[in-house]
Coordinates of C-alpha atoms and ligand atoms in Angstrom, one line a residue:
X1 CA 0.0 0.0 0.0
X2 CA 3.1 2.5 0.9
X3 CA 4.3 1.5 -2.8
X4 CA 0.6 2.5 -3.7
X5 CA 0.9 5.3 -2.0
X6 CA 3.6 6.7 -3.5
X7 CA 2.8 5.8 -6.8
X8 CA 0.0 8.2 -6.5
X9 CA 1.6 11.2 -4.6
X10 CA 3.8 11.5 -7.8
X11 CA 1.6 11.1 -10.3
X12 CA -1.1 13.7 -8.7
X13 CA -3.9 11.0 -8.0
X14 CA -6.3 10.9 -5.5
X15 CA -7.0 8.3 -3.7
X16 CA -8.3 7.5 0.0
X17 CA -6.6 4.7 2.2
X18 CA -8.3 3.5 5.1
X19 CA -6.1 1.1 7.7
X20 CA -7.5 -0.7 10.7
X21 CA -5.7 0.0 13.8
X22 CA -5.1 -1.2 17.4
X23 CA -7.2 -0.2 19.9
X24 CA -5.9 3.0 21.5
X25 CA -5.4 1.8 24.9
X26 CA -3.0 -0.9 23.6
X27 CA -1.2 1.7 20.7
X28 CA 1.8 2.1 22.8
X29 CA 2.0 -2.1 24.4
X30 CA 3.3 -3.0 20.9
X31 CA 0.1 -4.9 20.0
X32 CA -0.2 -7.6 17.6
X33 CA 0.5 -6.4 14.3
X34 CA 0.0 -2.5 15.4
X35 CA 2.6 -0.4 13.6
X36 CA 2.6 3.9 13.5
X37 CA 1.7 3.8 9.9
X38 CA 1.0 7.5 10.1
X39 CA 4.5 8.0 10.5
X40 CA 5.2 5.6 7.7
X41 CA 2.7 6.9 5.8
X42 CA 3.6 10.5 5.9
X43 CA 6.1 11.2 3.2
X44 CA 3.8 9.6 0.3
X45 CA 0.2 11.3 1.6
X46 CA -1.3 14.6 1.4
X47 CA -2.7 14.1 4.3
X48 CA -2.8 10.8 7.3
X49 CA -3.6 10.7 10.6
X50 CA -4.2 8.5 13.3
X51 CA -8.1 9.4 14.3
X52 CA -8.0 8.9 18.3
X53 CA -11.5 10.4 18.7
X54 CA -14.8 8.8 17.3
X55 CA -16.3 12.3 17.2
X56 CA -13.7 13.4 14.6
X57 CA -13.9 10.8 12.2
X58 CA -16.6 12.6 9.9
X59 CA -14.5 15.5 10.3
X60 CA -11.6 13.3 8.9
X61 CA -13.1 12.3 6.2
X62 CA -14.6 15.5 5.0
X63 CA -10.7 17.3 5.4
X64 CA -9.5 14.3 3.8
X65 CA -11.5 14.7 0.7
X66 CA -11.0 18.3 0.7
X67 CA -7.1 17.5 1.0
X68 CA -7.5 15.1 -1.8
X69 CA -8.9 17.1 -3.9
X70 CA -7.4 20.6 -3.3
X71 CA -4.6 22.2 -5.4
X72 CA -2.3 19.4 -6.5
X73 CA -4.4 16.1 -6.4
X74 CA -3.2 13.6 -4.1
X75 CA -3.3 10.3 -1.7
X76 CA -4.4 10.2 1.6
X77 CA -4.4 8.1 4.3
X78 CA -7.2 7.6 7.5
X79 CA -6.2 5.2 10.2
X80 CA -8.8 3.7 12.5
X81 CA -8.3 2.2 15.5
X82 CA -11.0 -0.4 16.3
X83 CA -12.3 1.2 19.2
X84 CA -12.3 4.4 17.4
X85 CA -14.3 2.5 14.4
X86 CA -17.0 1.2 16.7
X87 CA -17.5 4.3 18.8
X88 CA -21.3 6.2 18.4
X89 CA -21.3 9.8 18.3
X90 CA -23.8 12.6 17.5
X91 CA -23.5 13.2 13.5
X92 CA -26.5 14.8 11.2
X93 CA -25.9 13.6 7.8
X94 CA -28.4 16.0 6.9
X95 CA -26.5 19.0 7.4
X96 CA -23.3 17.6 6.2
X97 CA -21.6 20.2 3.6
X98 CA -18.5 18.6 2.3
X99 CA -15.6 21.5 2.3
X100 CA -15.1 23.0 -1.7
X101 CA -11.9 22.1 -3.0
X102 CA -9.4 24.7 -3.5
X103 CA -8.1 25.8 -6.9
X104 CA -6.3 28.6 -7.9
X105 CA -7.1 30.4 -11.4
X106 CA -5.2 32.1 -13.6
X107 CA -6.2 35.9 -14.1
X108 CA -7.4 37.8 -17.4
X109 CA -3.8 39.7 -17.0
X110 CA -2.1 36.9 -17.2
X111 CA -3.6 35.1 -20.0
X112 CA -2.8 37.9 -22.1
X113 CA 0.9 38.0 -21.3
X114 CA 1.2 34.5 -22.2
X115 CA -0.6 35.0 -25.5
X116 CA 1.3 38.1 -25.9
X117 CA 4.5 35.6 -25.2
X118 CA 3.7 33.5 -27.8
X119 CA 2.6 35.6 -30.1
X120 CA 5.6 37.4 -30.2
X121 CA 7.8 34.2 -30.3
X122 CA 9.0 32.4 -33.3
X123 CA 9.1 28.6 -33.1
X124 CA 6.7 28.7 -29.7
X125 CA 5.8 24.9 -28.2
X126 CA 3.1 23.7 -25.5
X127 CA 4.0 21.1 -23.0
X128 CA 0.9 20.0 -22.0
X129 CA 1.4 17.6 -18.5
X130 CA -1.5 15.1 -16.8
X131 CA -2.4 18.2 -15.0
X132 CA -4.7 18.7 -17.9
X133 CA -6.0 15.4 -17.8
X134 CA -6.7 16.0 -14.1
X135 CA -8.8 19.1 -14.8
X136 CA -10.6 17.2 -17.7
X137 CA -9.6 20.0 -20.0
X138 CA -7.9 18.1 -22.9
X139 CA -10.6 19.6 -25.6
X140 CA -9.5 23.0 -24.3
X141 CA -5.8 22.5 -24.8
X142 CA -6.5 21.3 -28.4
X143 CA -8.5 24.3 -29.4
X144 CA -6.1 26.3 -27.9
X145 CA -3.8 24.7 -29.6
X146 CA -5.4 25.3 -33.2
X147 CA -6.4 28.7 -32.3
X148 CA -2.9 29.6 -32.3
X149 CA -1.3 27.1 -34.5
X150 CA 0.7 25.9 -32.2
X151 CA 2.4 22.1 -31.5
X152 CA 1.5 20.5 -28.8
X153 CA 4.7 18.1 -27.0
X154 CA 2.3 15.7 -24.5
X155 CA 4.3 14.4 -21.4
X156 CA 4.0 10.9 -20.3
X157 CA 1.5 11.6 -17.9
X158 CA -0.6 14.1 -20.1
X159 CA -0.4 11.4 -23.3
X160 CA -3.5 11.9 -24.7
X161 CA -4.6 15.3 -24.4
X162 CA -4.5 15.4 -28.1
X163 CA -4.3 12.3 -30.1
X164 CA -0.9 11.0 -32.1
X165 CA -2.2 11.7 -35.5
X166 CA -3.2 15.3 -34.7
X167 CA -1.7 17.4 -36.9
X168 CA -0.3 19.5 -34.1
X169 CA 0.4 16.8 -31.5
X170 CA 4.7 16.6 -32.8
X171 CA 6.0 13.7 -30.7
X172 CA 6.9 13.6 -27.0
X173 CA 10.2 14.5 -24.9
X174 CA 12.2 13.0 -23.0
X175 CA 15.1 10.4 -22.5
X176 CA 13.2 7.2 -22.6
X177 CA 9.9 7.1 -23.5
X178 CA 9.8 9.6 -26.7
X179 CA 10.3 10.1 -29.8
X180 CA 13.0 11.1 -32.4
X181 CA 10.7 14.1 -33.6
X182 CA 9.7 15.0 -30.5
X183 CA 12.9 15.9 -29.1
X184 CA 14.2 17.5 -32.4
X185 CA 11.3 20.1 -32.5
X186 CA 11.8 20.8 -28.8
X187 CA 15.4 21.4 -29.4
X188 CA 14.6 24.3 -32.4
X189 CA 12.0 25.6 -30.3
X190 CA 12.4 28.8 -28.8
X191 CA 9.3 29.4 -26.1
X192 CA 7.7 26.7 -24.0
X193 CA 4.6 26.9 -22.4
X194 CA 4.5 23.9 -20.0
X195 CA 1.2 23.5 -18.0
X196 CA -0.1 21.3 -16.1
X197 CA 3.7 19.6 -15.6
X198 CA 6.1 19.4 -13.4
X199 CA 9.3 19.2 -15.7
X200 CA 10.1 16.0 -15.0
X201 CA 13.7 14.6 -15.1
X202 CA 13.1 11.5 -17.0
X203 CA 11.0 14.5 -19.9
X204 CA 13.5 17.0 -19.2
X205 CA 17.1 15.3 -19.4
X206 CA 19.9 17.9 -17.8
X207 CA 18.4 21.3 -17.4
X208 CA 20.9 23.3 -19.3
X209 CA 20.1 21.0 -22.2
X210 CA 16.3 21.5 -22.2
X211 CA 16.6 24.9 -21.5
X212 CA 19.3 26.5 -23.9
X213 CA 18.2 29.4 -26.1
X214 CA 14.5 29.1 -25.4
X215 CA 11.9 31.2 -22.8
X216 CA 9.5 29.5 -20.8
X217 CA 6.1 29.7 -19.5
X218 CA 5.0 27.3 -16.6
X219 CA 1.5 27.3 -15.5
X220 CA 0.9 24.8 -12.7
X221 CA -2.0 24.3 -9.9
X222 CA 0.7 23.5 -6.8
X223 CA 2.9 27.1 -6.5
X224 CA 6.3 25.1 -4.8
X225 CA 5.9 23.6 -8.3
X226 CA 7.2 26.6 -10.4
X227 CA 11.1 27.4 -10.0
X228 CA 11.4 24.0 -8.6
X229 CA 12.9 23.0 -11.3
X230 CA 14.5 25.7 -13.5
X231 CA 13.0 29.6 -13.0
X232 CA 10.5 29.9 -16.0
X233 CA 10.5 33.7 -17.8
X234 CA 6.5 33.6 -17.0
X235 CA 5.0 31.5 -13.9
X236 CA 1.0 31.4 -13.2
X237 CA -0.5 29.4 -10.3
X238 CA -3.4 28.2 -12.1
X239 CA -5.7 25.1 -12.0
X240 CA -5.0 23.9 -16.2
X241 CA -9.1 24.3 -17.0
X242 CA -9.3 27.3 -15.5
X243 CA -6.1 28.9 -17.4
X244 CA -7.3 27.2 -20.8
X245 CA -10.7 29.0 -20.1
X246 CA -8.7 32.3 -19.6
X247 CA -6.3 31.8 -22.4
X248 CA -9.0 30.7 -24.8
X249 CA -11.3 33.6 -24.2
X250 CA -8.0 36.2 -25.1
X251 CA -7.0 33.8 -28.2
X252 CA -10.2 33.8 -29.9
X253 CA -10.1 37.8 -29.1
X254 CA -6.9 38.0 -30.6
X255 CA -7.3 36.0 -33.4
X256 CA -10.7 37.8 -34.5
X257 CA -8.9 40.9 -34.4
X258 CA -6.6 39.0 -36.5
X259 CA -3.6 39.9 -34.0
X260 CA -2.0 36.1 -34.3
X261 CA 0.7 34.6 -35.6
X262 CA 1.4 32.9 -38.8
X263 CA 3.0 29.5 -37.2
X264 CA 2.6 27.5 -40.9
X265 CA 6.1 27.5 -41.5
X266 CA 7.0 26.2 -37.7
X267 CA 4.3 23.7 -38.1
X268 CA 5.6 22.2 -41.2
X269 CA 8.9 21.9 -39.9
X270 CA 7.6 19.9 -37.1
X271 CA 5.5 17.9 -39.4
X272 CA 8.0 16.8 -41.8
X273 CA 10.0 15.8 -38.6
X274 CA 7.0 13.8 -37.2
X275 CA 6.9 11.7 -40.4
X276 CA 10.4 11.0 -41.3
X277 CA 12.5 11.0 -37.8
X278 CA 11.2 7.4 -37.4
X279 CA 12.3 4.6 -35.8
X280 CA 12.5 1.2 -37.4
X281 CA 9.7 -1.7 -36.4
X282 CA 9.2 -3.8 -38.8
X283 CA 11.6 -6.5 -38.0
X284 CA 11.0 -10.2 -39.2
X285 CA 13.4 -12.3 -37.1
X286 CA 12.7 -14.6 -34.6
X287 CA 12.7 -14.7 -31.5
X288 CA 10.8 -11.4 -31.7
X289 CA 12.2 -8.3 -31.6
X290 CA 10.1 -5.9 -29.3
X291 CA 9.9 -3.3 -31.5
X292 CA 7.7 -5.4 -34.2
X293 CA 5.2 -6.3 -31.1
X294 CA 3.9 -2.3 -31.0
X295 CA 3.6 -2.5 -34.8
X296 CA 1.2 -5.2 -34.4
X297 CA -0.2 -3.9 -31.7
X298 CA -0.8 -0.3 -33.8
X299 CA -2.6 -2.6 -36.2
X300 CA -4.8 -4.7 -33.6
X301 CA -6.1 -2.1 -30.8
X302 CA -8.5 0.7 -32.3
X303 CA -8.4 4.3 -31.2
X304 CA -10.5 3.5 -28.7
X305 CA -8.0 1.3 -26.8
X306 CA -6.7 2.1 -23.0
X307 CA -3.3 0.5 -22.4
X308 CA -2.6 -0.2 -18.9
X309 CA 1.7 0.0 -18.5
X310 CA 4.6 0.3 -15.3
X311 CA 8.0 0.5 -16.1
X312 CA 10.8 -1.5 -18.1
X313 CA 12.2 -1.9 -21.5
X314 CA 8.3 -2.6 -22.3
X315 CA 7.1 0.4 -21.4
X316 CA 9.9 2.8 -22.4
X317 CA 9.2 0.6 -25.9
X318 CA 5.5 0.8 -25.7
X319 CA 5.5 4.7 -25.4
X320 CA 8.1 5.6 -28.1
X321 CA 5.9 3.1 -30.4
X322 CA 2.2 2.9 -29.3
X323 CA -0.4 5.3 -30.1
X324 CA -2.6 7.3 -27.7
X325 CA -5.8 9.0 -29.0
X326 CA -7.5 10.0 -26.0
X327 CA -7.0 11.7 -22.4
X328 CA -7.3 9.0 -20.1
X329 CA -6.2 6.1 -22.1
X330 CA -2.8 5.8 -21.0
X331 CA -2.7 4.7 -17.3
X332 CA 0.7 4.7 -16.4
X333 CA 2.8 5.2 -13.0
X334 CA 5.2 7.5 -14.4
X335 CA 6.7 9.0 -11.4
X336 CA 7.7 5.7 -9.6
X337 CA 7.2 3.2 -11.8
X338 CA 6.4 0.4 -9.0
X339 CA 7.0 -3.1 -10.7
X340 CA 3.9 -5.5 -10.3
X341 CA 1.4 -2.4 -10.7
X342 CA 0.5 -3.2 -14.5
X343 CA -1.9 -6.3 -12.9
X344 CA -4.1 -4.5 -10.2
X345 CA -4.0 -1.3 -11.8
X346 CA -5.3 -3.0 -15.4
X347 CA -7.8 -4.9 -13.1
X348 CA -8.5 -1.3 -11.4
X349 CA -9.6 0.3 -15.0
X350 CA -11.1 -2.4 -16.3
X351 CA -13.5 -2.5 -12.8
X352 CA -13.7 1.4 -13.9
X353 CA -14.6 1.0 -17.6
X354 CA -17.0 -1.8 -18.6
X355 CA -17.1 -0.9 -22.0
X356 CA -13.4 -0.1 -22.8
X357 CA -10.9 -2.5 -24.9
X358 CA -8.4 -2.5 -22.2
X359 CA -4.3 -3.6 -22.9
X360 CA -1.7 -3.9 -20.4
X361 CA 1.7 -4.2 -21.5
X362 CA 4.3 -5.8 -18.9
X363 CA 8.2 -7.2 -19.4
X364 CA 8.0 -10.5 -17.3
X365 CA 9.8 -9.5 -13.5
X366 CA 6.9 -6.8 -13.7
X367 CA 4.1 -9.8 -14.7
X368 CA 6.0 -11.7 -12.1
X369 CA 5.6 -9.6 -9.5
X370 CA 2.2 -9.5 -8.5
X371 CA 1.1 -12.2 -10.9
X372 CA -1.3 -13.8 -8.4
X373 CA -3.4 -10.7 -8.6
X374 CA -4.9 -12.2 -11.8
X375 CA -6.9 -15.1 -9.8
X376 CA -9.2 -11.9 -9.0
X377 CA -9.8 -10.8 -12.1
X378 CA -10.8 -14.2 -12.6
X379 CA -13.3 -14.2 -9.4
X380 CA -14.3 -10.7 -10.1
X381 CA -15.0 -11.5 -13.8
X382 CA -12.6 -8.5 -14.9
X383 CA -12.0 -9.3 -18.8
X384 CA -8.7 -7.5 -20.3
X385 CA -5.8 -8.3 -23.0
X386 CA -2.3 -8.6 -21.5
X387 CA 1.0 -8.3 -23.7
X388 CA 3.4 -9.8 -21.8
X389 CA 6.7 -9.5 -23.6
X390 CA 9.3 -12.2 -22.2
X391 CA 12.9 -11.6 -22.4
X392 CA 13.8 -13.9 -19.5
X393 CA 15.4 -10.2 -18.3
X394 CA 15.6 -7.5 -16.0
X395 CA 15.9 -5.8 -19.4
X396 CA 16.0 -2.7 -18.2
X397 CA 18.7 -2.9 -15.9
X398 CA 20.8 -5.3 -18.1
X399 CA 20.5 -2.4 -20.5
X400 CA 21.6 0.1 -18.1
X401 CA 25.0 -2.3 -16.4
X402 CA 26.3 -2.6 -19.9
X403 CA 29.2 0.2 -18.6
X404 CA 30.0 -3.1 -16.0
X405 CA 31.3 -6.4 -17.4
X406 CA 28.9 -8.4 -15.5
X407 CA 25.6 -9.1 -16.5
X408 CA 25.1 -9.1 -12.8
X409 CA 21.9 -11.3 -11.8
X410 CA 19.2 -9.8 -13.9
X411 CA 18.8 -12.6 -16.0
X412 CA 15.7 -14.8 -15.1
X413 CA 16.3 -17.6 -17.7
X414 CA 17.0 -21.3 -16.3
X415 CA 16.1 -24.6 -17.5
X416 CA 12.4 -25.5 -16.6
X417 CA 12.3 -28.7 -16.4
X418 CA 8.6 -29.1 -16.4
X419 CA 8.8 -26.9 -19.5
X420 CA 11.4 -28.0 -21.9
X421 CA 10.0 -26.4 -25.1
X422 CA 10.2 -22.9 -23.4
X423 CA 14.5 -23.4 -24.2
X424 CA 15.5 -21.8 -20.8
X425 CA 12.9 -18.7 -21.0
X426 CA 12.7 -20.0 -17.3
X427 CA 8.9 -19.5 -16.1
X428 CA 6.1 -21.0 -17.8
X429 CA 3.7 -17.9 -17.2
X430 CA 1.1 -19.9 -19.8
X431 CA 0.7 -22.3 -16.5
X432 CA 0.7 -19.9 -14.0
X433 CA -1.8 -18.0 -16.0
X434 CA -4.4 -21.0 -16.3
X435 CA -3.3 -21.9 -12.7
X436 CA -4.9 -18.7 -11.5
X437 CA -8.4 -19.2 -13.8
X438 CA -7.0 -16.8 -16.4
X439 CA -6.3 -17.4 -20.4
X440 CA -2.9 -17.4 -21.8
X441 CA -1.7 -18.0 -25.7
X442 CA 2.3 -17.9 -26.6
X443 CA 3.6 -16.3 -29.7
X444 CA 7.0 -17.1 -30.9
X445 CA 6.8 -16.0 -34.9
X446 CA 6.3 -11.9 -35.4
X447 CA 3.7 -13.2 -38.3
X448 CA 1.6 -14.7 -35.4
X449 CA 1.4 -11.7 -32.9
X450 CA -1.8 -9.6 -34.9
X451 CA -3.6 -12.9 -35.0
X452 CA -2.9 -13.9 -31.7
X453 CA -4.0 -10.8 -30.4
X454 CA -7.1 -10.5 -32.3
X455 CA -7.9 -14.2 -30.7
X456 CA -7.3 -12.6 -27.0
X457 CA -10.0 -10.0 -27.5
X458 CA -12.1 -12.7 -28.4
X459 CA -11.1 -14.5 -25.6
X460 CA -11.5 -11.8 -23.3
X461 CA -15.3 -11.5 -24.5
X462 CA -16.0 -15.3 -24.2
X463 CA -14.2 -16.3 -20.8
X464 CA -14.6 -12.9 -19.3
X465 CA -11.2 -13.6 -17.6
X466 CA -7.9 -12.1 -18.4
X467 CA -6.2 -13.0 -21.2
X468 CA -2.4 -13.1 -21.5
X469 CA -0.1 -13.1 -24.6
X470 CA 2.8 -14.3 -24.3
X471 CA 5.4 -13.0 -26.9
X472 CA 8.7 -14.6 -26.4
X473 CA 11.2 -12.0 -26.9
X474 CA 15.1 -11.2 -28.1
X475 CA 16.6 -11.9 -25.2
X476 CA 19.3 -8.6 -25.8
X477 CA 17.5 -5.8 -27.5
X478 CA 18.5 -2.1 -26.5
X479 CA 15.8 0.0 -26.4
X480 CA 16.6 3.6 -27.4
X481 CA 17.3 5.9 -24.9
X482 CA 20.3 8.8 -23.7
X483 CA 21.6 10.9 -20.8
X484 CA 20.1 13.9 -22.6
X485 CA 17.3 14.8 -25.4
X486 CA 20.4 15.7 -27.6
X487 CA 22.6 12.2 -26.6
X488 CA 20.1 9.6 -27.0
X489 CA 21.5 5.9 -28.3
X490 CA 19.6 5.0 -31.6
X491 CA 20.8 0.7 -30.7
X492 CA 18.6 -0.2 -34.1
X493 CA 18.1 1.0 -37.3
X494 CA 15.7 3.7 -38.0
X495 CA 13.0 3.0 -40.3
X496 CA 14.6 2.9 -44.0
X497 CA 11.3 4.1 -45.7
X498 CA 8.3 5.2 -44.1
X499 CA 6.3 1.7 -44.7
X500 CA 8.7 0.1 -42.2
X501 CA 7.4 2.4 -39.2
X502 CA 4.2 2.9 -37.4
X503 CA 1.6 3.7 -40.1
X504 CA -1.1 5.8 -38.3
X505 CA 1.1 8.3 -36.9
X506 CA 2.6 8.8 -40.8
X507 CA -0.6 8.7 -42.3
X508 CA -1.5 11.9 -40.2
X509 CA 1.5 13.5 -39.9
X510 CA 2.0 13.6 -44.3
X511 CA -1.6 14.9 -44.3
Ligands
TPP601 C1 9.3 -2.6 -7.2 C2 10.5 -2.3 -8.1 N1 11.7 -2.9 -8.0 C3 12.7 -2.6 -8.8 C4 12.5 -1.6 -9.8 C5 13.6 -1.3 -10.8 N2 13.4 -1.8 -12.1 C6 12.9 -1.0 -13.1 S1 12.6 -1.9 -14.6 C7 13.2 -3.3 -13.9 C8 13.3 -4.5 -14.7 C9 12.0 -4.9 -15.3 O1 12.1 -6.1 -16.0 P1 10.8 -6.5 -16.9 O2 9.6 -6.3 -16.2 O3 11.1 -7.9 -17.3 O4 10.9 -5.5 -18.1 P2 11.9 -5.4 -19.3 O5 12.8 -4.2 -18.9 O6 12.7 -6.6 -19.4 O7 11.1 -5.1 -20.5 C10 13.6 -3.1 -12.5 C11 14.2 -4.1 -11.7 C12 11.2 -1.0 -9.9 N3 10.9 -0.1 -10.9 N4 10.2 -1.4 -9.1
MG602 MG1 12.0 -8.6 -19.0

C-alpha cells in the first residue's frame, strides 16, 4: 500500500486509504500487528492521521476529501483504530456540507501575457502535463492549440490530451519514452509553455540541455511547483481548466482581431520531422524483436483502446511506439514506476470502464511480481488483454549495467524442467496464468502476434477472464534511450522508408 501510495503522490492522484488500527489503549503495548503507519505513511500522503476520537472521524473524512482534492491532487491516508471505528457519536448527515476544493485560477492579466509571449515568439511549443488530464480540460488544450497554431509536446503523464495523429500533436520529450521528432522540434523551439507539468527529469534530461536558447512559461496548480525546477521567464498558479478558459477567451479575441501569428512555416517543420525521424519496427526475425510487437499492436487495438503500462524496456518501448488518442487512455505510473502495478492497476480500470478495450503491457519481472493478482480478475470477472513480452530479463537494468562487465543477476532464464520447449525462457507464465483461472496463448513468430492478439480479445469476451499473450522475446534488444534529449542511443536501425514504421502516426502527420 506504501508502494501504492507513493505511486500516486507523484503522479497527482487521489485516492483515499483507510487502515485498521489497534485499539488506543493498547497503541503504545506493541500490539499484535499494530505499527505507527501514520508515521510511515507521511512522506507519500497529502494528508494521514491516526483518528483517536470517534467524534472526529466525519471530520476526517470531509478534510480528507477536501485535501485530496485541493490544489495538486493527491493520496491520503485515514487510520482507525478499532475502538475508534466502533465508537457512536452525534452526527446529522443532513446537514453535512462537504468543504469545496481549492483551486487557484489564472487571471485575465495573465492570459494575455502569455498570448502576448507566444505571439511574439518564433518557433513557440506547448508542454501540455497530466495536470490537464486531471482538470478534464484536454478539448481545451487542443482548441487552444489550433487557435494559435501551435504544436503541442504531450508528457507521459498528459499522453493523450490530443491524439498521435493530430496534426499539431509533434511527438513527445524525454530520455526514454519519446520520440525522435519530439525531441528534435523541442530542441529548435524557442518558447515553452509547459502546463499542467512538473518538468520531469526523466521529460526533461539535464536542465541546461532542455533549457538552452529558449523562454518559458509554466503554469501549474501546486505554486512550490514553479522554480522547482528551473526559474521559467513567466509563472502562473493556475488550475490547467481554469487557465485554458482564460487563455482561450484572449485567443479567440486576438485571433478575430486577426492579432495572431502565422506558425505554418513552424508547423511544417515539425510535421516533416513527425513523419520521417522514425524509428525502425518492422523486424522479421525470430525470436521477436520488441519493437515489431507495438507494430502489431498499432494494427490490432483501435483508437479506442486504453493500455494499462509500469516500467521497463516494455514500457519505455510501448510509449516511443504505441499510439494514444485520447486523455485517459494511458494509465501509467510514471513518477515511480512500482514493478507488479500493471496487474491490479489494469484490473482497477477495467472494474472502472465496462465498456473499454483495455491492454496492459508488462516485461515478465513486472508480470511476475504480483502475478497472483490475476486469480481476482478471474473471481471478479474482470476481462482484459495482457501483452506480456518475455525476455527472460531485467531488461531494463541489463540495459543500463552494460558500462560493468557483468551481467550481474538480472537474468531470469534457467532450464524449466517441467517446460522443456520454453529453451530456458525460465517461467512458464502460460501455467501460471491458467493456474490462476486466467487465459494465456504464446507467440514465438512476429507473423503470429496480430492474430494472436485479435484471438485474446475474443477471448476476453467469451471467458470474461484475463487473457495473457505471451510473446517470447530477443533476449538482448537495446531500447533507445540517452543521458540527454540531444545524446540519445539509436541501438537499431531507424526505419529505412516510411512503410517500415508505425503507419497511423505517418498517415497523419504527411496529411
Ligand atoms: C518494485 C520495483 N523494484 C525494482 C524496480 C527497478 N526496475 C525497473 S525496470 C526493472 C526490470 C524490469 O524487468 P521486466 O519487467 O522484465 O521488463 P523489461 O525491462 O525486461 O522489459 C527493474 C528491476 C522497480 N521499478 N520497481
Ligand atoms: Mg524482461
Amino acid at each position: 500500500m506504501i508502494t501504492g501510495l507513493y505511486s500516486a503522490h507523484a503522479d497527482s492522484i487521489p485516492i483515499l486509504c483507510i487502515t485498521g488500527q489497534a485499539p488506543r489503549d493498547r497503541l503504545h503495548k506493541e500490539d499484535f500487528q499494530a505499527v505507527d503507519i501514520e508515521s510511515i505513511a507521511k512522506p507519500v500522503t497529502k494528508y494521514c492521521a491516526t483518528v483517536l476520537e470517534p467524534a472526529l472521524v466525519p471530520r476526517a473524512f470531509q478534510h480528507a476529501f477536501h485535501v485530496m482534492r485541493s490544489g495538486r491532487p493527491g493520496p491520503v491516508l485515514l487510520d482507525l483504530p478499532l475502538d475508534v471505528q466502533l465508537g457512536e457519536i452525534e452526527f446529522d448527515l443532513d446537514s453535512y456540507e462537504p468543504l469545496e476544493a481549492y483551486k487557484p485560477s489564472a487571471s485575465r492579466k495573465q492570459a494575455e501575457q502569455v498570448i502576448d509571449m507566444l505571439n511574439s515568439s518564433e518557433r513557440p511549443l506547448i508542454v501540455s502535463g497530466g495536470g490537464v488530464i486531471n482538470a478534464n480540460a484536454s478539448e481545451q488544450l487542443q482548441e487552444l492549440a489550433e487557435i494559435l497554431n501551435v504544436p503541442v509536446i504531450p508528457t507521459l503523464m498528459g499522453w493523450g490530451t490530443i491524439a498521435d495523429d493530430h496534426p499539431l500533436m509533434v511527438g513527445m520529450v524525454g530520455l526514454q519514452t519519446s520520440h525522435q521528432y519530439g525531441n528534435a522540434t523541442l530542441l529548435s523551439s524557442d518558447l515553452v509553455l509547459g502546463i499542467g507539468n512538473r518538468w520531469a527529469n526523466r521529460h526533461t534530461g539535464s536542465v541546461g540541455v532542455y533549457t538552452e536558447g529558449r523562454k518559458f512559461i509554466h503554469i501549474d496548480i501546486e505554486p512550490t511547483q514553479i522554480g522547482r525546477v528551473f526559474c521559467p521567464d513567466l509563472g502562473i498558479v493556475s488550475d490547467a481548466g481554469e487557465a485554458l478558459t482564460q487563455l482561450l477567451e484572449v485567443a479567440k479575441e486576438r485571433k478575430a482581431a486577426e492579432q495572431l501569428a502565422n506558425r505554418d512555416k513552424w508547423v511544417e517543420e515539425c510535421q516533416e520531422r513527425k513523419a520521417t525521424m522514425l524509428r525502425k519496427t518492422h523486424y522479421e526475425e525470430t525470436p521477436v524483436k520488441p519493437m515489431r510487437v507495438y507494430e502489431e499492436m498499432n494494427k490490432v487495438f483501435d483508437r479506442d483502446t486504453c493500455y494499462v503500462s509500469t516500467i521497463g524496456l516494455s514500457q519505455i518501448a510501448a510509449a516511443q511506439f504505441l499510439h494514444v488518442y485520447k486523455p485517459r487512455h494511458w494509465i501509467n505510473c510514471g513518477q515511480a514506476g512500482p514493478l507488479g502495478w500493471t496487474v491490479p492497476a489494469a484490473l482497477g480500470v477495467r472494474a472502472a470502464n465496462s465498456d473499454k478495450q483495455i491492454v496492459a503491457i508488462s516485461g515478465d519481472y513486472d508480470f511476475q511480481f504480483m502475478i497472483e493478482e490475476l486469480a481476482a480478475g478471474a473471481q471478479f470477472n474482470l476481462p482484459y488483454v495482457h501483452v506480456l513480452v518475455n525476455n527472460s530479463y531485467l531488461g531494463l537494468i541489463r540495459q543500463a549495467q552494460r558500462q560493468f562487465d557483468i551481467d550481474f543477476c538480472v537474468q531470469l532464464a534457467f532450464e524449466n524442467q517441467n517446460a522443456p520447449e520454453l529453451e530456458g525462457y525460465g517461467v512458464d507464465h502460460v501455467a501460471v496464468v491458467e493456474g490462476l483461472g486466467c487465459k494465456a496463448l504464446r507467440v514465438r513468430n512476429p507473423e503470429d502476434i496480430a492474430s494472436s492478439l485479435e484471438r485474446a480479445k475474443e477471448m476476453a469476451q467469451q471467458y470474461k477472464v484475463p487473457v495473457v499473450v505471451e510473446i517470447i522475446l530477443e533476449k538482448v534488444t537495446n531500447i533507445s534511450m540517452g543521458v540527454d534529449i540531444n545524446a540519445i542511443n539509436e541501438f537499431e536501425a531507424l526505419a529505412e522508408s516510411i512503410a517500415d514504421a508505425p503507419t497511423a502516426i505517418v498517415a497523419s502527420a504527411s496529411k
